């Protein structure tokens, strides 16, 4: 991409990183200190945006890498944000709700020098949710003396969350899947789809693609999955999940393991669970001709090369799952204006942005004769580089 080496030099390091200690009073009266981080990778295109993760494996390096990933993702969908990420080394499942609230509020307080509606807007990630965002919003607002709903996204609707946010990532996955089928001249009705993961993104994707006319032939969660070549119905799967906490044993299909699920006979495979699922070990056995990455990082670089050699089309995560950050952007815009949109308005604007991004990445890929992942990264990096070049280097 002929990136100016001086710009590469700037973009390869995060702009700023904050490490904080988060002293928290536990329910038994003792005090524990948790380590927390917030990193701004780049802010050339606007305030930085990115989730906060609560997980025992959080580290500064991981947070830095994820912040950079956010910079490219926001640029690919062309929303006016830079990239950020944050995290605390903690297993949130081990804390009581009260402990989690105290830890979150103290962490938010320690982040005050970095966060704010014009500076950096956190969102949920692994181990955090709408309630955690509500506590951060309240802590920030308490300091300001008035409500500041635009300081975080992914909030509950009751305090300024956006309609359509819950299904936004899945809806984006649906738009990119339909765009891919259209690009390949394939019929939606004949597309047999397998989805790995039945959480927020996976279950939503199953529901929306089924509604769009695709045949869902396989679905799994962490414990295993089900397969039915004639098609599975989302409602039956949801009921099974609600009744037993898992899809395992669902009567509408044959049981499969997660390994078998990925290798099922289908047209479109949508990994929507965790990273590192498609590897050098199984890439040769994947039968799908299209992979839409709903999860972050489900394909290893080795598997990516195998898919490229085999002509399997991989729609990369920074494009396919960017519906969530796009509706987060809408949530921020609505909160800043104190003017809220209907769910139809949100979905329609999301569709416009996702389809535009898809066309941009495809054009880049065809023009440069590179896979979509490379094309998306080039597109993102170029947009950030252009903003940086146009603004100039201070001083
Ligand atoms: P979630 O926790 O709601 O759901 C995860 C699902 O994956 C669950 O059904 C779980 O049982 C399953 N799972 C976990 N480990 C598994 C394993 N080893 N094998 C098979 N299945 C497994 O999470 P989510 O919010 O749906 O996120 C899923 C992926 O999408 C993650 O990679 C996340 O980073 C990415 N993502 C999410 C959003 C969002 O808005 N939620 C946005 C962008 C990207």
CSV table of C-alpha atoms and ligand atoms in Angstrom, one decimal:
chain,number,residue,atom,x,y,z
A,1,UNK,CA,0.0,0.0,0.0
A,2,UNK,CA,3.1,2.3,-0.1
A,3,UNK,CA,2.4,3.6,3.3
A,4,UNK,CA,4.7,6.6,4.1
A,5,UNK,CA,7.3,5.2,6.6
A,6,UNK,CA,6.9,8.2,8.8
A,7,UNK,CA,3.2,7.5,9.2
A,8,UNK,CA,3.9,3.8,9.8
A,9,UNK,CA,6.2,4.9,12.6
A,10,UNK,CA,3.4,6.9,14.2
A,11,UNK,CA,0.6,4.3,13.7
A,12,UNK,CA,2.6,1.3,15.0
A,13,UNK,CA,2.5,2.7,18.6
A,14,UNK,CA,-0.5,3.6,20.7
A,15,UNK,CA,-1.0,7.3,21.3
A,16,UNK,CA,-1.3,6.9,25.1
A,17,UNK,CA,-1.7,4.2,27.6
A,18,UNK,CA,-2.9,4.5,31.2
A,19,UNK,CA,-2.3,1.8,33.9
A,20,UNK,CA,-4.3,2.2,37.1
A,21,UNK,CA,-4.7,0.4,40.4
A,22,UNK,CA,-8.3,-0.1,41.4
A,23,UNK,CA,-8.6,-0.5,45.2
A,24,UNK,CA,-11.9,-2.2,45.9
A,25,UNK,CA,-13.6,-3.0,49.2
A,26,UNK,CA,-14.8,-6.6,49.2
A,27,UNK,CA,-18.0,-7.7,51.0
A,28,UNK,CA,-16.0,-9.2,53.8
A,29,UNK,CA,-14.3,-5.8,54.6
A,30,UNK,CA,-10.9,-6.6,53.0
A,31,UNK,CA,-9.5,-4.5,50.2
A,32,UNK,CA,-8.3,-5.9,46.9
A,33,UNK,CA,-6.4,-4.0,44.3
A,34,UNK,CA,-7.1,-4.8,40.7
A,35,UNK,CA,-5.0,-3.7,37.8
A,36,UNK,CA,-6.7,-1.8,35.0
A,37,UNK,CA,-5.8,-0.3,31.7
A,38,UNK,CA,-7.1,2.1,29.1
A,39,UNK,CA,-5.3,2.7,25.8
A,40,UNK,CA,-5.9,5.2,23.0
A,41,UNK,CA,-4.3,3.9,19.8
A,42,UNK,CA,-5.2,6.8,17.5
A,43,UNK,CA,-7.4,9.8,17.5
A,44,UNK,CA,-6.7,11.4,14.1
A,45,UNK,CA,-10.3,10.8,12.9
A,46,UNK,CA,-12.1,11.7,16.1
A,47,UNK,CA,-12.5,10.6,19.8
A,48,UNK,CA,-11.4,7.1,20.5
A,49,UNK,CA,-13.9,4.3,20.9
A,50,UNK,CA,-13.6,0.8,22.3
A,51,UNK,CA,-14.8,-1.7,24.8
A,52,UNK,CA,-13.8,-2.4,28.4
A,53,UNK,CA,-13.0,-6.1,29.1
A,54,UNK,CA,-13.1,-7.8,32.5
A,55,UNK,CA,-11.1,-11.0,32.2
A,56,UNK,CA,-8.3,-12.7,34.2
A,57,UNK,CA,-6.1,-12.8,31.0
A,58,UNK,CA,-6.2,-9.1,30.3
A,59,UNK,CA,-2.8,-7.5,29.8
A,60,UNK,CA,-1.5,-4.2,28.7
A,61,UNK,CA,-0.2,-5.7,25.4
A,62,UNK,CA,-3.6,-7.3,24.7
A,63,UNK,CA,-5.3,-4.0,25.3
A,64,UNK,CA,-2.9,-2.2,23.0
A,65,UNK,CA,-3.5,-4.7,20.2
A,66,UNK,CA,-7.3,-4.5,20.6
A,67,UNK,CA,-7.1,-0.7,20.6
A,68,UNK,CA,-5.3,-0.7,17.3
A,69,UNK,CA,-7.9,-3.2,15.9
A,70,UNK,CA,-10.6,-0.7,16.9
A,71,UNK,CA,-8.8,2.1,15.0
A,72,UNK,CA,-9.0,0.1,11.7
A,73,UNK,CA,-12.5,-1.1,12.3
A,74,UNK,CA,-13.9,2.4,12.9
A,75,UNK,CA,-12.1,3.6,9.8
A,76,UNK,CA,-13.4,0.7,7.6
A,77,UNK,CA,-17.0,1.6,8.3
A,78,UNK,CA,-16.0,5.3,8.1
A,79,UNK,CA,-17.4,6.5,11.4
A,80,UNK,CA,-15.6,9.5,12.9
A,81,UNK,CA,-13.7,7.7,15.7
A,82,UNK,CA,-10.2,6.6,16.6
A,83,UNK,CA,-9.5,3.3,18.4
A,84,UNK,CA,-9.3,2.6,22.1
A,85,UNK,CA,-9.7,-0.4,24.5
A,86,UNK,CA,-9.6,-0.9,28.2
A,87,UNK,CA,-9.6,-3.8,30.7
A,88,UNK,CA,-9.3,-5.0,34.2
A,89,UNK,CA,-7.6,-8.2,35.3
A,90,UNK,CA,-10.5,-9.8,37.1
A,91,UNK,CA,-12.9,-12.7,36.8
A,92,UNK,CA,-16.2,-10.8,37.2
A,93,UNK,CA,-18.0,-14.1,38.0
A,94,UNK,CA,-16.1,-14.2,41.3
A,95,UNK,CA,-17.3,-10.8,42.5
A,96,UNK,CA,-20.7,-10.1,44.0
A,97,UNK,CA,-22.8,-7.5,42.2
A,98,UNK,CA,-22.0,-5.0,44.9
A,99,UNK,CA,-18.2,-5.7,44.6
A,100,UNK,CA,-18.5,-5.4,40.8
A,101,UNK,CA,-20.2,-2.1,41.2
A,102,UNK,CA,-17.6,-0.7,43.6
A,103,UNK,CA,-14.7,-1.9,41.4
A,104,UNK,CA,-16.3,-0.5,38.2
A,105,UNK,CA,-17.0,2.9,39.8
A,106,UNK,CA,-13.5,3.2,41.2
A,107,UNK,CA,-12.1,2.1,37.8
A,108,UNK,CA,-14.2,4.7,36.0
A,109,UNK,CA,-13.0,7.3,38.5
A,110,UNK,CA,-9.3,6.4,37.7
A,111,UNK,CA,-10.1,6.7,34.0
A,112,UNK,CA,-11.4,10.2,34.3
A,113,UNK,CA,-8.3,11.8,32.8
A,114,UNK,CA,-8.9,9.9,29.6
A,115,UNK,CA,-12.6,9.3,29.1
A,116,UNK,CA,-15.4,11.8,28.0
A,117,UNK,CA,-17.9,12.4,25.2
A,118,UNK,CA,-15.4,14.4,23.2
A,119,UNK,CA,-12.3,12.3,24.2
A,120,UNK,CA,-12.9,8.6,24.5
A,121,UNK,CA,-16.2,6.6,24.7
A,122,UNK,CA,-16.1,3.1,26.3
A,123,UNK,CA,-18.5,0.3,25.5
A,124,UNK,CA,-19.1,-3.3,26.8
A,125,UNK,CA,-16.7,-6.1,25.8
A,126,UNK,CA,-16.0,-9.5,27.3
A,127,UNK,CA,-17.2,-9.7,30.9
A,128,UNK,CA,-18.9,-6.3,30.9
A,129,UNK,CA,-22.5,-5.4,30.0
A,130,UNK,CA,-25.1,-2.6,29.9
A,131,UNK,CA,-25.2,-2.5,33.7
A,132,UNK,CA,-21.4,-1.9,33.9
A,133,UNK,CA,-21.8,0.9,31.4
A,134,UNK,CA,-24.6,2.4,33.5
A,135,UNK,CA,-22.3,2.6,36.5
A,136,UNK,CA,-19.5,4.2,34.5
A,137,UNK,CA,-22.0,6.7,33.1
A,138,UNK,CA,-23.3,7.5,36.6
A,139,UNK,CA,-19.8,7.9,38.1
A,140,UNK,CA,-18.8,10.3,35.3
A,141,UNK,CA,-22.1,12.2,35.6
A,142,UNK,CA,-21.7,12.5,39.4
A,143,UNK,CA,-18.4,14.3,38.9
A,144,UNK,CA,-19.8,16.6,36.2
A,145,UNK,CA,-22.9,17.4,38.3
A,146,UNK,CA,-25.4,16.5,35.5
A,147,UNK,CA,-26.2,13.5,33.3
A,148,UNK,CA,-23.7,12.7,30.6
A,149,UNK,CA,-25.2,9.7,28.7
A,150,UNK,CA,-22.8,10.3,25.7
A,151,UNK,CA,-19.7,9.2,27.8
A,152,UNK,CA,-20.4,5.4,27.2
A,153,UNK,CA,-22.4,3.3,24.7
A,154,UNK,CA,-24.1,0.0,25.1
A,155,UNK,CA,-26.1,1.5,28.0
A,156,UNK,CA,-29.6,0.3,28.9
A,157,UNK,CA,-32.3,2.1,26.9
A,158,UNK,CA,-33.7,3.6,30.1
A,159,UNK,CA,-30.7,5.9,30.4
A,160,UNK,CA,-30.1,6.8,26.8
A,161,UNK,CA,-29.2,3.5,25.1
A,162,UNK,CA,-30.1,3.1,21.4
A,163,UNK,CA,-33.0,1.1,20.0
A,164,UNK,CA,-31.5,-1.7,17.9
A,165,UNK,CA,-28.2,-1.9,19.8
A,166,UNK,CA,-28.7,-5.4,21.2
A,167,UNK,CA,-29.1,-7.0,17.7
A,168,UNK,CA,-26.8,-4.5,15.9
A,169,UNK,CA,-23.7,-6.8,15.5
A,170,UNK,CA,-25.9,-9.7,14.3
A,171,UNK,CA,-27.8,-7.4,11.9
A,172,UNK,CA,-24.4,-6.2,10.5
A,173,UNK,CA,-23.4,-9.9,10.1
A,174,UNK,CA,-26.7,-10.5,8.3
A,175,UNK,CA,-26.2,-7.5,5.9
A,176,UNK,CA,-22.6,-8.6,5.1
A,177,UNK,CA,-23.7,-12.2,4.5
A,178,UNK,CA,-26.5,-11.1,2.2
A,179,UNK,CA,-24.2,-8.7,0.4
A,180,UNK,CA,-21.7,-11.6,-0.2
A,181,UNK,CA,-24.4,-13.9,-1.6
A,182,UNK,CA,-25.5,-11.1,-3.9
A,183,UNK,CA,-21.9,-10.5,-5.0
A,184,UNK,CA,-21.4,-14.2,-5.8
A,185,UNK,CA,-24.7,-14.4,-7.6
A,186,UNK,CA,-26.0,-17.0,-5.1
A,187,UNK,CA,-29.6,-17.3,-4.0
A,188,UNK,CA,-30.4,-16.4,-0.4
A,189,UNK,CA,-33.1,-19.2,-0.2
A,190,UNK,CA,-30.6,-21.9,-1.3
A,191,UNK,CA,-27.9,-20.8,1.1
A,192,UNK,CA,-27.2,-23.4,3.9
A,193,UNK,CA,-25.7,-21.6,6.9
A,194,UNK,CA,-23.8,-22.9,9.9
A,195,UNK,CA,-23.3,-20.7,12.9
A,196,UNK,CA,-20.9,-21.4,15.8
A,197,UNK,CA,-21.9,-19.7,19.0
A,198,UNK,CA,-25.4,-18.9,20.3
A,199,UNK,CA,-24.8,-15.9,22.4
A,200,UNK,CA,-25.6,-12.2,21.6
A,201,UNK,CA,-24.1,-12.3,18.1
A,202,UNK,CA,-24.7,-16.0,17.2
A,203,UNK,CA,-28.4,-16.3,18.3
A,204,UNK,CA,-29.2,-12.9,16.7
A,205,UNK,CA,-27.5,-13.9,13.4
A,206,UNK,CA,-29.5,-17.2,13.3
A,207,UNK,CA,-32.7,-15.3,13.9
A,208,UNK,CA,-32.0,-12.6,11.3
A,209,UNK,CA,-30.7,-14.9,8.5
A,210,UNK,CA,-33.6,-17.3,9.0
A,211,UNK,CA,-35.9,-14.3,8.7
A,212,UNK,CA,-34.1,-13.2,5.5
A,213,UNK,CA,-34.7,-16.7,4.0
A,214,UNK,CA,-31.5,-18.6,4.5
A,215,UNK,CA,-31.6,-22.2,5.7
A,216,UNK,CA,-29.8,-22.6,9.1
A,217,UNK,CA,-28.5,-26.2,9.1
A,218,UNK,CA,-26.2,-26.1,12.1
A,219,UNK,CA,-25.8,-24.2,15.3
A,220,UNK,CA,-23.7,-24.7,18.5
A,221,UNK,CA,-22.8,-23.3,21.9
A,222,UNK,CA,-19.8,-24.0,24.1
A,223,UNK,CA,-21.1,-27.5,25.0
A,224,UNK,CA,-21.9,-28.7,21.5
A,225,UNK,CA,-24.3,-28.3,18.6
A,226,UNK,CA,-27.1,-29.6,16.4
A,227,UNK,CA,-27.3,-30.3,12.7
A,228,UNK,CA,-30.3,-30.7,10.4
A,229,UNK,CA,-29.8,-30.5,6.7
A,230,UNK,CA,-33.5,-29.6,6.3
A,231,UNK,CA,-33.2,-26.6,8.5
A,232,UNK,CA,-33.5,-25.6,12.1
A,233,UNK,CA,-36.0,-23.0,13.5
A,234,UNK,CA,-34.6,-20.2,15.7
A,235,UNK,CA,-37.6,-20.4,18.1
A,236,UNK,CA,-37.0,-24.0,18.8
A,237,UNK,CA,-33.3,-23.4,19.4
A,238,UNK,CA,-34.1,-20.5,21.7
A,239,UNK,CA,-36.6,-22.5,23.7
A,240,UNK,CA,-34.2,-25.3,24.2
A,241,UNK,CA,-31.5,-22.8,25.3
A,242,UNK,CA,-34.0,-21.1,27.7
A,243,UNK,CA,-35.1,-24.5,29.1
A,244,UNK,CA,-31.8,-26.2,29.6
A,245,UNK,CA,-29.1,-23.5,29.2
A,246,UNK,CA,-27.7,-25.2,26.1
A,247,UNK,CA,-28.6,-26.4,22.6
A,248,UNK,CA,-27.2,-29.9,23.4
A,249,UNK,CA,-29.9,-32.6,23.0
A,250,UNK,CA,-32.2,-30.4,20.8
A,251,UNK,CA,-34.6,-32.8,19.3
A,252,UNK,CA,-34.9,-31.0,15.9
A,253,UNK,CA,-31.6,-32.2,14.8
A,254,UNK,CA,-28.7,-34.6,15.2
A,255,UNK,CA,-26.0,-33.8,17.9
A,256,UNK,CA,-22.6,-32.7,16.7
A,257,UNK,CA,-19.4,-31.5,18.5
A,258,UNK,CA,-18.1,-28.1,17.9
A,259,UNK,CA,-15.2,-29.6,15.8
A,260,UNK,CA,-17.8,-31.5,13.6
A,261,UNK,CA,-20.0,-28.4,13.3
A,262,UNK,CA,-17.3,-26.3,11.7
A,263,UNK,CA,-16.8,-29.1,9.1
A,264,UNK,CA,-20.4,-29.6,8.2
A,265,UNK,CA,-21.6,-29.5,4.6
A,266,UNK,CA,-22.9,-26.0,4.1
A,267,UNK,CA,-22.4,-22.8,2.0
A,268,UNK,CA,-21.8,-20.2,4.6
A,269,UNK,CA,-19.9,-20.8,7.9
A,270,UNK,CA,-20.3,-18.0,10.5
A,271,UNK,CA,-17.9,-18.4,13.5
A,272,UNK,CA,-19.7,-16.3,16.2
A,273,UNK,CA,-18.1,-17.6,19.4
A,274,UNK,CA,-14.4,-17.0,20.2
A,275,UNK,CA,-11.0,-16.5,18.5
A,276,UNK,CA,-8.8,-19.2,17.0
A,277,UNK,CA,-11.5,-21.7,15.7
A,278,UNK,CA,-10.3,-22.1,12.1
A,279,UNK,CA,-6.7,-23.3,12.1
A,280,UNK,CA,-4.1,-25.1,10.1
A,281,UNK,CA,-5.6,-28.3,11.5
A,282,UNK,CA,-9.1,-28.0,10.2
A,283,UNK,CA,-8.9,-25.4,7.4
A,284,UNK,CA,-8.6,-28.1,4.7
A,285,UNK,CA,-11.7,-29.9,5.9
A,286,UNK,CA,-14.0,-26.8,6.0
A,287,UNK,CA,-16.7,-27.3,3.3
A,288,UNK,CA,-18.2,-23.9,3.3
A,289,UNK,CA,-17.2,-21.7,0.4
A,290,UNK,CA,-17.9,-18.5,2.3
A,291,UNK,CA,-16.8,-17.7,5.9
A,292,UNK,CA,-18.3,-14.6,7.6
A,293,UNK,CA,-16.3,-13.7,10.7
A,294,UNK,CA,-18.8,-12.6,13.3
A,295,UNK,CA,-16.4,-13.3,16.2
A,296,UNK,CA,-13.1,-11.4,16.5
A,297,UNK,CA,-10.1,-13.3,15.2
A,298,UNK,CA,-11.8,-16.7,14.6
A,299,UNK,CA,-9.3,-17.5,11.7
A,300,UNK,CA,-5.6,-18.0,12.4
A,301,UNK,CA,-3.1,-16.6,9.8
A,302,UNK,CA,-2.2,-20.2,8.7
A,303,UNK,CA,-5.8,-21.0,8.1
A,304,UNK,CA,-6.3,-17.8,6.2
A,305,UNK,CA,-3.6,-18.8,3.7
A,306,UNK,CA,-5.2,-22.2,3.2
A,307,UNK,CA,-8.6,-20.6,2.6
A,308,UNK,CA,-6.9,-18.3,0.1
A,309,UNK,CA,-5.3,-21.2,-1.8
A,310,UNK,CA,-8.6,-23.1,-1.8
A,311,UNK,CA,-10.6,-20.1,-3.0
A,312,UNK,CA,-12.8,-19.9,0.1
A,313,UNK,CA,-14.0,-16.3,0.5
A,314,UNK,CA,-13.4,-14.9,4.0
A,315,UNK,CA,-15.3,-11.8,5.0
A,316,UNK,CA,-13.0,-10.4,7.8
A,317,UNK,CA,-14.1,-9.5,11.3
A,318,UNK,CA,-13.3,-5.8,11.1
A,319,UNK,CA,-16.0,-5.6,8.4
A,320,UNK,CA,-18.4,-8.3,9.3
A,321,UNK,CA,-18.9,-7.6,13.0
A,322,UNK,CA,-18.7,-3.8,12.8
A,323,UNK,CA,-22.5,-3.4,13.1
A,324,UNK,CA,-22.0,-3.1,16.9
A,325,UNK,CA,-19.6,-0.2,16.9
A,326,UNK,CA,-21.7,1.5,14.2
A,327,UNK,CA,-24.8,1.5,16.3
A,328,UNK,CA,-22.7,2.5,19.3
A,329,UNK,CA,-21.8,5.6,17.1
A,330,UNK,CA,-25.5,6.1,16.6
A,331,UNK,CA,-26.1,5.9,20.3
A,332,UNK,CA,-23.5,8.5,21.0
A,333,UNK,CA,-24.9,10.8,18.3
A,334,UNK,CA,-28.4,10.5,19.8
A,335,UNK,CA,-27.2,11.1,23.3
A,336,UNK,CA,-25.3,14.2,22.3
A,337,UNK,CA,-28.4,15.6,20.6
A,338,UNK,CA,-30.8,14.3,23.2
A,339,UNK,CA,-32.9,13.2,20.2
A,340,UNK,CA,-33.7,9.5,19.8
A,341,UNK,CA,-34.4,7.5,16.7
A,342,UNK,CA,-36.8,4.7,16.1
A,343,UNK,CA,-35.5,1.2,15.7
A,344,UNK,CA,-36.4,1.3,12.0
A,345,UNK,CA,-34.3,4.4,11.6
A,346,UNK,CA,-31.4,2.8,13.4
A,347,UNK,CA,-31.6,-0.3,11.3
A,348,UNK,CA,-31.9,1.5,8.0
A,349,UNK,CA,-28.9,3.8,8.8
A,350,UNK,CA,-26.9,0.7,9.8
A,351,UNK,CA,-27.7,-1.0,6.5
A,352,UNK,CA,-26.6,2.0,4.5
A,353,UNK,CA,-23.2,2.2,6.4
A,354,UNK,CA,-22.6,-1.6,6.3
A,355,UNK,CA,-23.4,-1.9,2.6
A,356,UNK,CA,-21.2,1.1,1.8
A,357,UNK,CA,-18.3,-0.4,3.8
A,358,UNK,CA,-18.8,-3.7,2.0
A,359,UNK,CA,-18.7,-2.1,-1.4
A,360,UNK,CA,-15.6,-0.1,-0.4
A,361,UNK,CA,-13.7,-3.2,0.8
A,362,UNK,CA,-14.7,-5.3,-2.2
A,363,UNK,CA,-13.6,-2.6,-4.6
A,364,UNK,CA,-10.2,-2.3,-2.8
A,365,UNK,CA,-9.9,-6.1,-2.9
A,366,UNK,CA,-10.7,-6.4,-6.6
A,367,UNK,CA,-8.5,-3.4,-7.6
A,368,UNK,CA,-5.4,-4.6,-5.7
A,369,UNK,CA,-6.2,-8.3,-6.2
A,370,UNK,CA,-5.8,-9.1,-2.5
A,371,UNK,CA,-8.1,-11.0,-0.1
A,372,UNK,CA,-10.9,-9.0,1.7
A,373,UNK,CA,-9.0,-9.0,5.0
A,374,UNK,CA,-6.0,-7.3,3.5
A,375,UNK,CA,-8.3,-5.0,1.6
A,376,UNK,CA,-10.2,-4.0,4.7
A,377,UNK,CA,-6.9,-3.4,6.6
A,378,UNK,CA,-5.5,-1.3,3.7
A,379,UNK,CA,-8.7,0.7,3.6
A,380,UNK,CA,-8.7,1.4,7.3
A,381,UNK,CA,-5.0,2.2,7.6
A,382,UNK,CA,-5.2,4.5,4.5
A,383,UNK,CA,-8.2,6.5,6.0
A,384,UNK,CA,-6.3,7.0,9.2
A,385,UNK,CA,-3.1,7.8,7.4
A,386,UNK,CA,-4.9,10.4,5.3
A,387,UNK,CA,-6.4,12.1,8.4
A,388,UNK,CA,-3.0,12.1,10.1
A,389,UNK,CA,-1.3,13.6,7.0
A,390,UNK,CA,-4.0,16.2,6.5
A,391,UNK,CA,-3.8,17.4,10.1
A,392,UNK,CA,-0.1,17.3,10.2
A,393,UNK,CA,2.3,16.4,12.9
A,394,UNK,CA,2.4,18.6,16.0
A,395,UNK,CA,4.4,20.7,16.7
B,1,LIG,P1,-21.6,-14.3,24.1
B,1,LIG,O1,-20.8,-14.5,25.3
B,1,LIG,O2,-22.9,-13.7,24.2
B,1,LIG,O3,-21.8,-15.6,23.3
B,1,LIG,C1,-20.7,-16.5,23.0
B,1,LIG,C2,-21.3,-17.8,22.5
B,1,LIG,O4,-20.2,-18.7,22.1
B,1,LIG,C3,-22.0,-18.6,23.5
B,1,LIG,O5,-23.1,-19.3,22.9
B,1,LIG,C4,-21.0,-19.6,24.0
B,1,LIG,O6,-21.6,-20.8,24.5
B,1,LIG,C5,-20.3,-19.9,22.7
B,1,LIG,N1,-18.9,-20.4,23.0
B,1,LIG,C6,-18.0,-20.0,23.9
B,1,LIG,N2,-16.9,-20.7,23.8
B,1,LIG,C7,-17.0,-21.6,22.8
B,1,LIG,C8,-16.2,-22.6,22.3
B,1,LIG,N3,-15.0,-22.9,22.8
B,1,LIG,N4,-16.7,-23.3,21.2
B,1,LIG,C9,-18.0,-23.0,20.8
B,1,LIG,N5,-18.8,-22.1,21.2
B,1,LIG,C10,-18.3,-21.4,22.3
B,1,LIG,O7,-20.6,-13.4,23.2
B,1,LIG,P2,-21.0,-12.4,22.0
B,1,LIG,O8,-21.2,-11.1,22.5
B,1,LIG,O9,-22.0,-13.1,21.1
B,1,LIG,O10,-19.6,-12.4,21.1
B,1,LIG,C11,-19.2,-13.5,20.3
B,1,LIG,C12,-18.0,-13.0,19.4
B,1,LIG,O11,-18.4,-11.9,18.7
B,1,LIG,C13,-16.8,-12.6,20.2
B,1,LIG,O12,-15.7,-13.0,19.5
B,1,LIG,C14,-16.9,-11.1,20.3
B,1,LIG,O13,-15.6,-10.5,20.5
B,1,LIG,C15,-17.5,-10.8,18.9
B,1,LIG,N6,-18.1,-9.5,18.9
B,1,LIG,C16,-19.2,-9.2,19.6
B,1,LIG,C17,-19.9,-8.0,19.5
B,1,LIG,C18,-21.1,-7.7,20.3
B,1,LIG,O14,-21.7,-6.7,20.0
B,1,LIG,N7,-21.5,-8.5,21.2
B,1,LIG,C19,-19.4,-7.0,18.6
B,1,LIG,C20,-18.3,-7.4,17.8
B,1,LIG,C21,-17.7,-8.6,17.9
